[in-house]
Every structure is written in structure tokens, then in C-alpha cells.
Coordinates of C-alpha atoms and ligand atoms in Angstrom, one line a residue:
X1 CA 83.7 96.7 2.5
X2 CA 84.8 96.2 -1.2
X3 CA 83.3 98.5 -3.7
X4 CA 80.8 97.0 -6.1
X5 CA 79.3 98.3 -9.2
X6 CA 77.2 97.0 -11.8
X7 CA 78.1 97.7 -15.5
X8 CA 76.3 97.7 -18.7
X9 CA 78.6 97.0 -21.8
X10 CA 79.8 95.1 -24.5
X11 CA 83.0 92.4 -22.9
X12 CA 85.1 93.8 -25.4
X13 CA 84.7 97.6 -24.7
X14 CA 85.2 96.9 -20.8
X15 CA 88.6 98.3 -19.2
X16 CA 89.5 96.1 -16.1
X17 CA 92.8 94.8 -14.7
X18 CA 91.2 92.0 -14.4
X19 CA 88.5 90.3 -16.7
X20 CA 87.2 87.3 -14.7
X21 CA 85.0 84.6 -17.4
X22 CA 83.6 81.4 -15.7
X23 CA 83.8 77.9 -17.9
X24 CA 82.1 74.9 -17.1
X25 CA 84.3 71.7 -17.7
X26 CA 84.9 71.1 -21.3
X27 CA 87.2 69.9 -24.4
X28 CA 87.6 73.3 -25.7
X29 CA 85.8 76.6 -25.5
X30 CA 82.1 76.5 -26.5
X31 CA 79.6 79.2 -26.6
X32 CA 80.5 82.6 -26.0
X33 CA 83.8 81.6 -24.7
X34 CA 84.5 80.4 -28.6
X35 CA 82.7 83.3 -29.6
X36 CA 85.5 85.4 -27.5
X37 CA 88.6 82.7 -28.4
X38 CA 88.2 83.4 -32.2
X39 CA 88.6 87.3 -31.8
X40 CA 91.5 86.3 -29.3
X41 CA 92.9 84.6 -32.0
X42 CA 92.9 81.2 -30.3
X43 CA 94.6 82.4 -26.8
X44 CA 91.8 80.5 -24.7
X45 CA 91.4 77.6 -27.0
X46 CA 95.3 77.1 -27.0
X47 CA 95.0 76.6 -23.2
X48 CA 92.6 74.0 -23.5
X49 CA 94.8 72.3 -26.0
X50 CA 97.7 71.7 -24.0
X51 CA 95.9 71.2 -21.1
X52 CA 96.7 73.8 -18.9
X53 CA 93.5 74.5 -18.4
X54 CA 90.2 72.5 -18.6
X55 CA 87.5 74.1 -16.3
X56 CA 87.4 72.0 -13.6
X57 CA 85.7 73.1 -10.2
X58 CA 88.1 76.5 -8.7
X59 CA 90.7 75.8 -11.8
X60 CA 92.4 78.9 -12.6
X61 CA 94.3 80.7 -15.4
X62 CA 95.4 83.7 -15.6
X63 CA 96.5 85.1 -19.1
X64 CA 97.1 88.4 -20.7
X65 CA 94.8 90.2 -22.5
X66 CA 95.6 91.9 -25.6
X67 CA 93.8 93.7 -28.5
X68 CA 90.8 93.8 -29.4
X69 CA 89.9 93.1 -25.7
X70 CA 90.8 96.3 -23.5
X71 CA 91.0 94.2 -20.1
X72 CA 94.7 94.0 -19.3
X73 CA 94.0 90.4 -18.0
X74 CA 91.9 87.5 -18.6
X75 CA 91.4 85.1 -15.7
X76 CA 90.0 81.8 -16.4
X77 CA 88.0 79.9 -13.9
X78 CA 86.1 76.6 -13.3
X79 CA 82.8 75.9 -12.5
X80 CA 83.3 71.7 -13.6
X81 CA 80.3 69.6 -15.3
X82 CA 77.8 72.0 -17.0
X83 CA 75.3 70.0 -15.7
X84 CA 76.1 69.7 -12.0
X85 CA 76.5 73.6 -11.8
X86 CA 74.8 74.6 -8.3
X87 CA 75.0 77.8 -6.6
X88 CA 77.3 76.5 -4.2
X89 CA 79.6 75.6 -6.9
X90 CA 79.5 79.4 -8.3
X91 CA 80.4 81.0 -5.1
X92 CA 83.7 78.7 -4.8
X93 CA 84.7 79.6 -8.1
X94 CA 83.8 83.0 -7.7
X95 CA 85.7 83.5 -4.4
X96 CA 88.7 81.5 -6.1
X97 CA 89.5 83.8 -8.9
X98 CA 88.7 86.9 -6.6
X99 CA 91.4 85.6 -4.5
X100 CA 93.8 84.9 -7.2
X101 CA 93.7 88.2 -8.8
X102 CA 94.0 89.8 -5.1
X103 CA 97.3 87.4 -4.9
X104 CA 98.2 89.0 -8.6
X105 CA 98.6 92.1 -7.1
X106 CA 95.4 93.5 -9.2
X107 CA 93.3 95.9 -7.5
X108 CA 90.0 96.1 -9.9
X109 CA 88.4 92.9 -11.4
X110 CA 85.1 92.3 -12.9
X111 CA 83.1 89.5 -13.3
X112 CA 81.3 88.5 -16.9
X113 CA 77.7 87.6 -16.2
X114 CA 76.6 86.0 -19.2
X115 CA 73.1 86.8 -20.4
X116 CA 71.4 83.9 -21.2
X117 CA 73.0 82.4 -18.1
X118 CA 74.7 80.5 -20.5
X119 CA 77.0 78.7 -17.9
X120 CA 73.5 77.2 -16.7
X121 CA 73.8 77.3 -13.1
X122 CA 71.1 75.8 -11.3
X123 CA 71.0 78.0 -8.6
X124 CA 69.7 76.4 -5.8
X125 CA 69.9 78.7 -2.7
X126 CA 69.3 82.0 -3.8
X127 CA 66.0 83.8 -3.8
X128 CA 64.3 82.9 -6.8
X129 CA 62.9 86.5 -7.8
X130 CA 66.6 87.4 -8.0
X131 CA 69.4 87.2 -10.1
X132 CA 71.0 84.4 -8.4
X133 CA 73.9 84.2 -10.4
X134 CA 75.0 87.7 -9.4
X135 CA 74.2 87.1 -5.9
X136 CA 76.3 84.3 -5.9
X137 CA 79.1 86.0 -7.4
X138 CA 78.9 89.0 -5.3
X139 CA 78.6 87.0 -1.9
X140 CA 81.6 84.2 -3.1
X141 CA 83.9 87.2 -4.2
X142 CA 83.1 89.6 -1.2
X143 CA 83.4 86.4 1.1
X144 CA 87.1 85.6 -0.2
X145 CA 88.5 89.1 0.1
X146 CA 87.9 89.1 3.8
X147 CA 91.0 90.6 5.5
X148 CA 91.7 90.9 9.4
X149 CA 94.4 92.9 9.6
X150 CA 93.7 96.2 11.5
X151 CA 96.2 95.6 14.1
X152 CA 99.3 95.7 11.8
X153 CA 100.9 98.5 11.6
X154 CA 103.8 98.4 9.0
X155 CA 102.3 99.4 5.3
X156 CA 104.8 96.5 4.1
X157 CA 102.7 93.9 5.8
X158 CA 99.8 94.7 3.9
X159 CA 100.1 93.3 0.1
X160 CA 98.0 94.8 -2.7
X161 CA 93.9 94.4 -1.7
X162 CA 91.0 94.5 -4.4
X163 CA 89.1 97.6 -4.3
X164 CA 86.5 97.5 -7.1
X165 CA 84.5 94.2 -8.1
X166 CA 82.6 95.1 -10.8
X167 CA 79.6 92.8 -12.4
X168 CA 79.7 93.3 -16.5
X169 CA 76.5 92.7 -18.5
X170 CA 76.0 93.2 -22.0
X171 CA 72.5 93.4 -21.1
X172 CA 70.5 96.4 -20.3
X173 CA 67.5 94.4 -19.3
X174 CA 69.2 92.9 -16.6
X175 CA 70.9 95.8 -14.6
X176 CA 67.5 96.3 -12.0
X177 CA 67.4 92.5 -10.9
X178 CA 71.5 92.1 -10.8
X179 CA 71.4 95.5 -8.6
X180 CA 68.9 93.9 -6.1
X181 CA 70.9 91.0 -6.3
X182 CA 74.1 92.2 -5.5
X183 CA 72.5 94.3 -3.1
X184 CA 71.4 91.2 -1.3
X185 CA 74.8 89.7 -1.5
X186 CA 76.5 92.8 0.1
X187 CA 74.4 92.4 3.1
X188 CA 74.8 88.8 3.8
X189 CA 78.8 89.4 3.2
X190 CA 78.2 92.9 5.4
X191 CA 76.8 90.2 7.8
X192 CA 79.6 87.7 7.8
X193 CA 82.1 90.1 8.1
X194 CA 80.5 91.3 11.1
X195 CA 80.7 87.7 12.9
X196 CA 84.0 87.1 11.6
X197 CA 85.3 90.4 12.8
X198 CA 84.0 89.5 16.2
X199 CA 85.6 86.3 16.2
X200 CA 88.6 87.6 15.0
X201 CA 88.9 90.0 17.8
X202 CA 90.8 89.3 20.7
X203 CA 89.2 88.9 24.5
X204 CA 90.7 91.8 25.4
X205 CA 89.2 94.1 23.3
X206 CA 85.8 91.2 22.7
X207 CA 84.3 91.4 26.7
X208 CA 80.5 90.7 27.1
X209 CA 80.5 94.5 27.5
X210 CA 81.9 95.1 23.9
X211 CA 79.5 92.8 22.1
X212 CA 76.4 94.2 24.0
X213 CA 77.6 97.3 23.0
X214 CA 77.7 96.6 19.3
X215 CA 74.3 95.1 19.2
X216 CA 73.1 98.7 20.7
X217 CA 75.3 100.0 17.5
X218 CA 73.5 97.6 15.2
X219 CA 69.9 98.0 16.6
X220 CA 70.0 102.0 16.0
X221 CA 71.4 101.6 12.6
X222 CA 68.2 99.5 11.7
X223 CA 65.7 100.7 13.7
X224 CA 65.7 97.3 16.2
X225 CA 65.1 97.1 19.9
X226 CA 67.8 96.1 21.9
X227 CA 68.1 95.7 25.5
X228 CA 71.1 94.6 27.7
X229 CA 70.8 92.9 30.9
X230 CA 73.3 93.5 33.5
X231 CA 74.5 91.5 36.3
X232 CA 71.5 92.8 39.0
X233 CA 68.7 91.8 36.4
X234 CA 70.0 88.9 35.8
X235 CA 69.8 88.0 39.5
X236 CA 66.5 89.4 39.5
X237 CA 65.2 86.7 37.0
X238 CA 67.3 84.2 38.9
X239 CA 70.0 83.4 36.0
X240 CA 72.0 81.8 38.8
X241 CA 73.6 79.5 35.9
X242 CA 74.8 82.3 33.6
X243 CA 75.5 84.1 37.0
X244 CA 77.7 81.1 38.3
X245 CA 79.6 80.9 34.9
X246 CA 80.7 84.9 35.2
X247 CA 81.6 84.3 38.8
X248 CA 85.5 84.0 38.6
X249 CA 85.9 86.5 36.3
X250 CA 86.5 90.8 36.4
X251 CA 84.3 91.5 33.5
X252 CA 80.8 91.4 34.2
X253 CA 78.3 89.3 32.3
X254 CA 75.8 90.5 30.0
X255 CA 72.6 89.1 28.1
X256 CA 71.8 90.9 25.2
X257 CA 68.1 90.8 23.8
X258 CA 68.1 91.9 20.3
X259 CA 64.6 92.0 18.5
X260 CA 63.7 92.8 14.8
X261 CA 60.0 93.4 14.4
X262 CA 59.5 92.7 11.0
X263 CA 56.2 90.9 11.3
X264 CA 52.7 91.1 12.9
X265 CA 52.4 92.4 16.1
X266 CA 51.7 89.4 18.2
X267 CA 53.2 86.6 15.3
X268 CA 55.0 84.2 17.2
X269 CA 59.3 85.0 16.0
X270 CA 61.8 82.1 15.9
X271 CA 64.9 82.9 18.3
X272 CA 68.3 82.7 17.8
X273 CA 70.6 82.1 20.4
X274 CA 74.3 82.5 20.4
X275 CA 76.5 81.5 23.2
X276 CA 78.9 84.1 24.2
X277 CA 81.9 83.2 25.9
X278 CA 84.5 85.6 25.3
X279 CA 87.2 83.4 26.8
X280 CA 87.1 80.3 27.7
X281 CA 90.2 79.2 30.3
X282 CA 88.1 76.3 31.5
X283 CA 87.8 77.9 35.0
X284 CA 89.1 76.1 37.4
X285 CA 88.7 73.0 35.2
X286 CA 91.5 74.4 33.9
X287 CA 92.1 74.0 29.9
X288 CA 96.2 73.3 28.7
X289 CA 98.1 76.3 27.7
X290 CA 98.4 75.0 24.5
X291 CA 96.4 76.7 22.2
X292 CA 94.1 77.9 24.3
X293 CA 94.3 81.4 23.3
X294 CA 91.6 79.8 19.9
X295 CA 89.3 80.4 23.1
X296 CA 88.7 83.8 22.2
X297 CA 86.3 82.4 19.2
X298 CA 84.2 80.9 21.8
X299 CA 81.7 83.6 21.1
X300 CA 81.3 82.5 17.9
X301 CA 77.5 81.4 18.4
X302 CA 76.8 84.8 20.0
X303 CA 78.5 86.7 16.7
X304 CA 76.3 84.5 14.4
X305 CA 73.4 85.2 16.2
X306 CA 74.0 89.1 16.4
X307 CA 75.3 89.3 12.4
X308 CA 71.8 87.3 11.7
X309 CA 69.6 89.7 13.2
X310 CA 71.7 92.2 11.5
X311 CA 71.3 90.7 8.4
X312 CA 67.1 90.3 8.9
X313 CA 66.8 93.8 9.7
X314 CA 69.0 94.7 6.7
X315 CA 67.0 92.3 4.5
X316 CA 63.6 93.2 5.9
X317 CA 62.6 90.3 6.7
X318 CA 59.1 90.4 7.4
X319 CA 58.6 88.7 10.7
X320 CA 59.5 88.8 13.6
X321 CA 62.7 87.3 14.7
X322 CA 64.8 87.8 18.6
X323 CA 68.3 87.6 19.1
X324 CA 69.5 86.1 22.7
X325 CA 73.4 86.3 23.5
X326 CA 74.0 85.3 27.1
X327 CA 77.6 86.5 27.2
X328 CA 80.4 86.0 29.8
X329 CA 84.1 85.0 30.4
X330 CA 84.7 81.8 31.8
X331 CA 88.1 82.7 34.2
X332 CA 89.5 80.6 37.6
X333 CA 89.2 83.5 39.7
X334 CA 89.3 83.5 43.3
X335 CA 85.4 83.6 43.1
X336 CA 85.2 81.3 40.6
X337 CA 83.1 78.8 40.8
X338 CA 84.5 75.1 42.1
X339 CA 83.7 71.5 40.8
X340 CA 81.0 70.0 42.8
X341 CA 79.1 73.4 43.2
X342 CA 75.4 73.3 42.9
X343 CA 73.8 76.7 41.0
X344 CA 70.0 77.0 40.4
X345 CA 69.0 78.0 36.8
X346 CA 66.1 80.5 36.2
X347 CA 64.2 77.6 35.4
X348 CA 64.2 76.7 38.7
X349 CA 66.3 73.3 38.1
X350 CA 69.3 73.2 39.7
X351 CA 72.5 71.9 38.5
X352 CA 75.8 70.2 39.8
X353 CA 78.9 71.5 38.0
X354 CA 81.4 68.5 37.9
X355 CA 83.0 70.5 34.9
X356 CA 83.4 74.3 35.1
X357 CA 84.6 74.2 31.5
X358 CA 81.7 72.5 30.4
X359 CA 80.5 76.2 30.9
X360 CA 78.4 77.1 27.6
X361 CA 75.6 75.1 29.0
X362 CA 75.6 76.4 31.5
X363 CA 74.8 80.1 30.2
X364 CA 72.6 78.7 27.4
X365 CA 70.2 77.0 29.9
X366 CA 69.2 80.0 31.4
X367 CA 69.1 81.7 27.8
X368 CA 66.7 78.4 26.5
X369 CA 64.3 79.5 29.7
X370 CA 64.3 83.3 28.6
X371 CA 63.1 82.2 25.3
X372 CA 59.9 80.6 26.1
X373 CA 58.5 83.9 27.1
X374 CA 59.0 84.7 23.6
X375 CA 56.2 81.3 22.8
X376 CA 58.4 81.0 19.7
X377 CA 58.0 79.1 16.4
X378 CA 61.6 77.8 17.0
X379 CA 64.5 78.3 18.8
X380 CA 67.6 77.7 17.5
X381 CA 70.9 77.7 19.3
X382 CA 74.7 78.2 18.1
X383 CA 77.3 77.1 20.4
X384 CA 81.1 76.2 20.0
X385 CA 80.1 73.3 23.0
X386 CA 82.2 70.5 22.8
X387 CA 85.6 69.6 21.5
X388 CA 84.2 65.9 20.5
X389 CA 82.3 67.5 17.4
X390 CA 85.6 68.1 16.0
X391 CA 86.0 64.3 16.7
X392 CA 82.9 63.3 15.3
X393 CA 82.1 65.2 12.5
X394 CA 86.1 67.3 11.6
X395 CA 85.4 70.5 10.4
X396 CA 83.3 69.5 7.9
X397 CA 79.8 70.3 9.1
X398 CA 78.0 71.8 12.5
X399 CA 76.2 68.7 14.6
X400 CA 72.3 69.7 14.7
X401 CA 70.0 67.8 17.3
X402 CA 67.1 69.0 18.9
X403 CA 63.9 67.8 20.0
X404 CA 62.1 68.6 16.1
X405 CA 62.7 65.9 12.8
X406 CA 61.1 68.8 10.8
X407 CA 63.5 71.8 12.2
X408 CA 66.0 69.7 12.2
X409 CA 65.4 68.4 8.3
X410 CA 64.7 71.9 7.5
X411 CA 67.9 73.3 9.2
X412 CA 70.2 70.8 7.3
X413 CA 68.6 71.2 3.7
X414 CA 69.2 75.3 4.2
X415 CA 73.0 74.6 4.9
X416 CA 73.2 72.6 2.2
X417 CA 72.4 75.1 0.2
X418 CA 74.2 77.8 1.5
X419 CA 78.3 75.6 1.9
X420 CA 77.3 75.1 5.4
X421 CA 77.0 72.1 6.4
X422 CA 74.7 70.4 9.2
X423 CA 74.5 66.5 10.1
X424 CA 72.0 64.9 12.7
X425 CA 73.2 63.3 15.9
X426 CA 70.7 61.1 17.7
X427 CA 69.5 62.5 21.4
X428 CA 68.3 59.3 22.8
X429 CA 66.6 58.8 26.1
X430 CA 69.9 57.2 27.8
X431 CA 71.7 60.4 26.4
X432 CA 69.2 62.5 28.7
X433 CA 69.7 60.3 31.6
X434 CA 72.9 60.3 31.6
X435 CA 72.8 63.9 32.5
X436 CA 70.6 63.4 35.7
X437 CA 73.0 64.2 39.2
X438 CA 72.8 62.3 41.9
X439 CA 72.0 65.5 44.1
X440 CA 70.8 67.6 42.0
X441 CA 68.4 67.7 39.4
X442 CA 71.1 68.0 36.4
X443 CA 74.6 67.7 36.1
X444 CA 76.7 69.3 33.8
X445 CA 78.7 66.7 32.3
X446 CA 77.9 63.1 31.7
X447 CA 79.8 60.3 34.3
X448 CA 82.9 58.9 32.2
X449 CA 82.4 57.0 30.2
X450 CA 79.4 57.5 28.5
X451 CA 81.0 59.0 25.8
X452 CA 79.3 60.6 22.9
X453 CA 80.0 63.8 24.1
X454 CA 78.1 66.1 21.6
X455 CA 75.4 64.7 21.9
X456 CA 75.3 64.5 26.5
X457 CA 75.7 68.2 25.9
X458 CA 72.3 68.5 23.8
X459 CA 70.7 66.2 25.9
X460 CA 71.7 68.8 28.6
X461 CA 70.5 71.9 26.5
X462 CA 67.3 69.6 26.0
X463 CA 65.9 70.1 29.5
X464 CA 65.9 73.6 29.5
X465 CA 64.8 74.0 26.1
X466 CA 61.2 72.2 27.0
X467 CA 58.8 72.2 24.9
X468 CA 59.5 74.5 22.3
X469 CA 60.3 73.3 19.2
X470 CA 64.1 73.3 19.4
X471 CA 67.4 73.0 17.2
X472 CA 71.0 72.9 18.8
X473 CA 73.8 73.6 16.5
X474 CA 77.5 72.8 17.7
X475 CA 79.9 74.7 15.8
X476 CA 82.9 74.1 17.3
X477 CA 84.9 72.6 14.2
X478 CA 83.2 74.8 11.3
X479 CA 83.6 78.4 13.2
X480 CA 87.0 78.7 12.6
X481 CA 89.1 77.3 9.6
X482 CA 92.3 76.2 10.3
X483 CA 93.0 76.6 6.0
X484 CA 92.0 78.5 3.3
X485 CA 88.6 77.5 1.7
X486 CA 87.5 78.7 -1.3
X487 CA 85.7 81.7 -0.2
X488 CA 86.6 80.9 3.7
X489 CA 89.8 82.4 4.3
X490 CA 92.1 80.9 6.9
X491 CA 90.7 82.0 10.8
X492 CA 86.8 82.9 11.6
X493 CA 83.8 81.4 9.3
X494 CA 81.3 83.3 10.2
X495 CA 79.5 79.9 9.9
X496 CA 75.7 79.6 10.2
X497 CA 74.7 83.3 9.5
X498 CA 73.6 82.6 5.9
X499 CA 72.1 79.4 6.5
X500 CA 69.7 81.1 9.2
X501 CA 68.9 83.8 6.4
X502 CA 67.6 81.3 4.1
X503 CA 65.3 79.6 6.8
X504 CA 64.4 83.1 8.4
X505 CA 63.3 84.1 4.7
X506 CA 61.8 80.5 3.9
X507 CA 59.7 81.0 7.1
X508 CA 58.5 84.3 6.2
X509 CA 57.4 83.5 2.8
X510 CA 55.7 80.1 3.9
X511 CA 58.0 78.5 1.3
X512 CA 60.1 75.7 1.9
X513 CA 61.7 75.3 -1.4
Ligands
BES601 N1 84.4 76.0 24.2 C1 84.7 74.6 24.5 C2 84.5 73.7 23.3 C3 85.5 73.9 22.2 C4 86.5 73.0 22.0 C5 85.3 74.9 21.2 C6 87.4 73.2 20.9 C7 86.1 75.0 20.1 C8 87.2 74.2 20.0 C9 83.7 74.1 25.6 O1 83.3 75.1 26.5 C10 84.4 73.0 26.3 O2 85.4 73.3 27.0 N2 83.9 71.8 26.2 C11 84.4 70.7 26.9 C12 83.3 69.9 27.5 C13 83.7 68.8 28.4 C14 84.3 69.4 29.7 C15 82.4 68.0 28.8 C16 85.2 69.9 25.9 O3 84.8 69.8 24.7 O4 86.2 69.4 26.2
MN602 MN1 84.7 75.2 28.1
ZN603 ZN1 83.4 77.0 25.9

């Protein structure tokens, strides 16, 4: 990842390609902005005159520097009304100017962090013992400059990159908390960039074998437990379900177990679980050719769900939280199996599969059933389920529904928050029914229809998830990003991870602020 570093001196004195100074929306420069336009000789002032800049939300201008500033550049950007400054808000603009400097072709920038926080942000969001401005700035900017791009070969396809952020106070009282700070903001971008890496990666080289194998890699680097079970286990236990779902393909199934002990002994943890299709052809339900190779993101819940536990250990979060990935392909092959088939979960319940692409219930069933030996607190799944999401909701927010108003409330305040977005869907007792088989004791897919397919899929998740306290996220639209976003780039989100950080570290302090 990027470099960071934390500097102590005076804005003029500072040598950077690239001096980055937010403005909240405004007439003309006030504060230390006019402070900085009068040595300039009016150069910032003179854009606000003619209107070429104005500090709206993610403007930008880019001007040269010259004497008695020693940055080579200045670059403007907007953080819009003063008074409607959020965190959110700060890591947009941060992650816009980061990105427009990287498109400048400069390779060092540093960010201004003012000392009386005289932009005002209200930082909502960030740990309040922290500097949340830097946090925000150091997690919008990292976030921006995400690049996947390893498997290009020619140096000509690989523009100029940023390798140094820097964070500039004229403060000396404020280095300690803005090194925690950015501290915390490289791990949750460390994080991200994990998931979206994963994502990123195609199914050839992401198999349920790979990602077990780098949650052994992050469990040793923190100090976690992680166990892998393999195809005879999971027969042992009677995952017939996740069994059934792995059936057609070559690469064998695995269900990874990660756990970060970072509370009492016998404290109840919350779960995360993640599904973890690797591909998803449909199975013999086949999918159209047609794009389907954006299948290979359909381990996207099983990246978040690993990247979070990597970010709790990294964090220290102190309790106790357990990672479940159930993790397969989902191929037509000549074993694959057929609609109409009948397999038993390990919760005993069996279930008709009139769908065999309606697979990552399938898997997360028998993952929902795992989890209540865990008696957790809460257990919150990530899945890419169902294409109607993307109908219902576009890729504005993740569906939540679950069997808890209070998770549920909870879940959606932390993603608003943290950019990512959450809306309720109703999981009504006709939802659930329309789930029942006629010969067995589920079926996978609702009769047609019923419609409101989101939500049949919950209601399908719903019976295995019992009585735990239970949350079901469907990020099918918000896991990848069809556009740039401000500190989204086009392709994998990495959606969810930091959103599960803040309620992890809200349940650990007792604290939900
Ligand atoms: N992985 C897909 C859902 C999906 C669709 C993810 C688009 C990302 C983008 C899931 O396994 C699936 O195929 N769902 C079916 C369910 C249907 C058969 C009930 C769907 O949405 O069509
Ligand atoms: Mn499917
Ligand atoms: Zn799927």
C-alpha cells in the first residue's frame, strides 16, 4: 500500500508536488485560506471571483504554486456547506483530489490538516478519541488510489501512481493522535484492499482452496485461529446443502472458520458470515453468457467477511468475533446437481432445489446452522443473493432484513456513517411460506410469481438462521461499481467491511453512538 507520513511544519515551508487544502462552500476564501490567498497575492481568491471555483462537494482546482509557497502545486477541493460537513463528506473530497493529482501525473501529495479543525467537520463515524479528520483523509485518499493491475505486463499501461501521501500539521501537539489516526485508517484501507483484491481476482486463480488458504495467511499474521474444513468433514457434520452446491464442480469445497479472540473467554462473539461462491454459472440452471464472467465477484460476502476479521484483529478489537466462509463453485458438471433434487442441510431440514442457481442459500444454510454453536450475540450474513436487489434498491445501498428491529436499526445507522448504505426490506410471514415445498420441508426458490425476490431469499436464510438474533445483508448491487465513485474506483467495493468495523467496535465499547 501507499506510503503515509505525518509531518510537522509550517504550510509555507512544506515541499510537495502537490499541496492539497480543503474549502467548505463559500463567496471567497475565509479563514486561513485568506490568510494563505493574501501571501499568494490573490491566486485563490481570483478563482473564486470568476467562478472557477466555489467549494462545492468533490470540486476541484488545480493551480500552480509559486513563491513564497515551496509546493509546486496547489489543489483546491470542496467539502460544500460549512455547516453540513460530515465525515462522509471528507472522505469523498479527500479521495477526489487524491485521484486528481494521481490523474496529474504527480506522485507525492500532502494533505493540510488544519489545526483548529477549522473546516469544522462534524465527524460522525470515526472514533471519537481520535483524530477523525485524519482518519478520514487517510482512509478517503488510500481508498481512491486503489489500483488492480498486477496482471498487465507492459510498463506503458501503467500511468504515473501516487507514492507518498503525506498529512501536514503546523501543530506539534497534534502529531500523537493524527499518528493513531492514520494508523487506524491504513488498516481499514489494508482491509478493503484485501476484499477488493479478492474480488478482483479471477476464479481461476480465486477457488475455495485459495481463499481458505489466505485466511490461514491472515490468521498467523495476527495471531487468529483458523480452521478449514474439507469436503469429508463437511459430510461428517452433514452439510449436505453446501455439499450438494459443490457437487458439479472439480474444485472441492471448503468452509473456513476464522476466529479472533479478542474478548473474554466464554463472551458470547457476533459472527460474520460471507458467502463464497467463486463462480457462479448457475449450474445446470444455467446463467446467459452474457456477462456472466461478473460471477467471479460472487465471493464478495466471503472477502468482506475474511478482510473484517482481518481488520478486528488488526484493530484489537476487544471481543470476540468468528468469521464463517462456506465457499464453493457453483458449475453444471456431470455430477452436478439437477432441478427437482432433494439435499438435507446439517440442520436436519431438507430442501428441494427447483433453482440450482439460486445456490448461495444454499451454502449459507448450512453456514447459519454452524453458527449457533457459537450461541452468538448476532450473526450477520453478506451475500451477493439475488439479482432483484439491483432491481429494488440499484446500486445504491445493500438490502438488510433479519429477524432483529434493533440489529437491523443498528446495522443501517453504522453504514450511514461509513458511505455504505443499508435499507430495510420487510420479511413477512407470507414471504416465509412462500418458501415451504410441497415435498420437502423448504424449497429453494419461491413458486412464480410471488415476486419480491430479495426478500423469498431472506425468508429462506430465515429458517436456518433460528433463533439467533440475525441480520442478512444482500450486496449484490453495492459489491461491485460499475463507475468511478469518489473514493470507489470502477470494479470491486469492498462494500460492508467498514461498516462491520464500526458496529464490531460499538459492541465492544457498549457504545452505540
Ligand atoms: N449470484 C447470484 C446473484 C447476483 C446477481 C449477484 C447479479 C450479483 C449480480 C445468485 O446466485 C443468483 O443467481 N440468484 C438468482 C436467484 C433466482 C434463481 C431465485 C437471481 O438473482 O436471478
Ligand atoms: Mn446463482
Ligand atoms: Zn450466486
Amino acid at each position: 500500500m501507499i506510503k503515509t507520513t505525518i509531518k510537522n511544519e509550517r504550510l509555507l515551508a512544506h515541499k510537495t508536488e502537490c499541496l492539497i487544502l480543503f474549502c467548505p462552500e463559500e463567496k471567497k476564501p475565509s479563514g486561513k485560506l485568506a490568510e494563505l490567498d493574501a501571501k499568494l497575492k490573490g491566486l485563490i481568491g481570483s478563482s473564486f471571483k470568476n467562478k472557477r471555483f466555489g467549494g462545492k462537494l468533490n470540486q476541484t482546482l488545480l493551480l500552480n504554486a509559486a513563491k513564497p509557497i515551496r509546493a509546486d502545486h496547489l489543489l483546491l477541493v470542496g467539502l460544500g456547506k460549512a455547516k453540513e460537513i460530515t465525515g462522509e463528506k471528507l472522505r469523498q473530497a479527500a479521495g477526489t483530489a487524491a485521484r486528481h493529482a494521481e490523474k496529474s501525473s504527480l506522485s507525492t501529495l500532502s494533505f493540510y490538516v488544519p489545526a483548529d479543525n477549522s473546516v469544522n467537520p462534524i465527524c460522525d463515524g470515526l472514533a471519537k478519541s481520535d483524530d477523525n479528520f485524519s482518519q478520514a483523509v487517510t482512509e478517503g485518499s488510500l481508498l481512491s488510489l486503489y489500483h488492480f493491475d498486477g496482471y498487465k505486463q507492459a510498463e506503458k499501461d501503467k500511468p504515473c501512481r501516487i507514492k507518498q501521501i503525506t498529512l501536514l500539521t503546523a501543530e506539534k501537539s497534534k502529531v500523537s493522535s493524527m499518528r493513531s489516526a492514520v494508523k487506524r485508517g491504513r488498516h481499514l484501507a489494508e482491509a478493503v484492499y484485501t476484499s477488493r483484491d479478492l474480488i478482483s481476482h479471477p476464479s481461476n486463480t480465486v477457488t475455495p482452496s485459495y481463499l481458505a488458504d489466505k485466511a490461514r495467511e491472515i490468521a498467523k499474521s495476527f495471531g487468529m485461529t483458523c480452521k478449514v474444513l474439507a469436503p469429508r468433514d463437511m459430510g461428517r457434520l452433514g452439510m449436505g446443502a453446501l455439499l450438494g452446491v459443490a457437487k458439479g464442480s472439480q474444485e472441492p469445497p471448503t468452509f473456513i472458520i476464522l476466529e479472533h479472540r479478542g474478548g473474554a473467554k466464554n463472551d458470547p462473539p457476533v459472527v460474520i458470515v460471507g458467502k463464497g461462491i467463486t463462480f457462479d454459472t448457475g449450474g445446470i440452471s444455467l446463467k446467459p453468457s452474457a456477462n456472466m464472467d461478473e460471477m467471479k465477484m460472487d465471493m464478495s460476502g466471503g472477502s468482506v467477511a475474511l478482510a473484517t476479521l482481518f481488520a478486528a484483529a488488526a484493530l484489537k478489537i476487544p471481543m470476540n468475533v468468528v468469521g464463517l466462509i462456506p465457499a464453493s463453485e457453483n458449475m453444471p458438471g456431470g455430477t452436478a446437481i439437477k432441478p427437482g433434487d432433494i439435499l438435507k442441510s446439517m440442520s436436519g431440514k431438507t430442501i428441494e432445489v427447483l433453482n440450482t442457481d439460486a445456490e448461495g442459500r444454499l451454502i449459507l444454510a448450512d453456514a447459519l446452522t454452524y453458527a449457533a454453536r457459537y450461541k452468538p450475540k448476532a450473526v450477520i450474513d453478506l451475500a451477493t443473493l439475488t439479482g432483484a436487489v439491483i432491481i429494488a434498491l440499484g446500486h445504491q445501498a445493500a438490502a438488510v432484513l433479519g429477524n432483529n428491529d434493533e440489529l437491523t436499526n443498528r446495522l443501517q445507522q453504522c453504514g450511514e456513517v461509513t458511505g455504505e448504505r443499508l435499507w430495510p426490506l420487510p420479511l413477512w410471514p407470507e414471504h416465509e411460506k412462500a418458501v415451504k415445498s410441497d415435498i420437502a420441508d423448504l424449497k429453494n426458490i419461491a413458486s412464480p410469481g410471488v415476486g419480491a425476490g430479495t426478500i423469498t431469499g431472506a425468508a429462506f436464510l430465515k429458517a436456518f438462521a433460528g433463533e439467533q438474533p440475525w441480520c442478512h445483508l444482500d450486496i449484490a448491487g453495492t459489491s461491485w461499481s460499475g463507475e468511478d465513485k469518489p473514493y470507489t474506483p470502477k470494479g470491486a467495493s469492498g462494500f460492508g467491511v467498514r461498516l462491520l468495523i464500526r458496529f464490531l467496535e460499538q459492541e465492544a465499547t457498549g457504545n452505540p453512538s
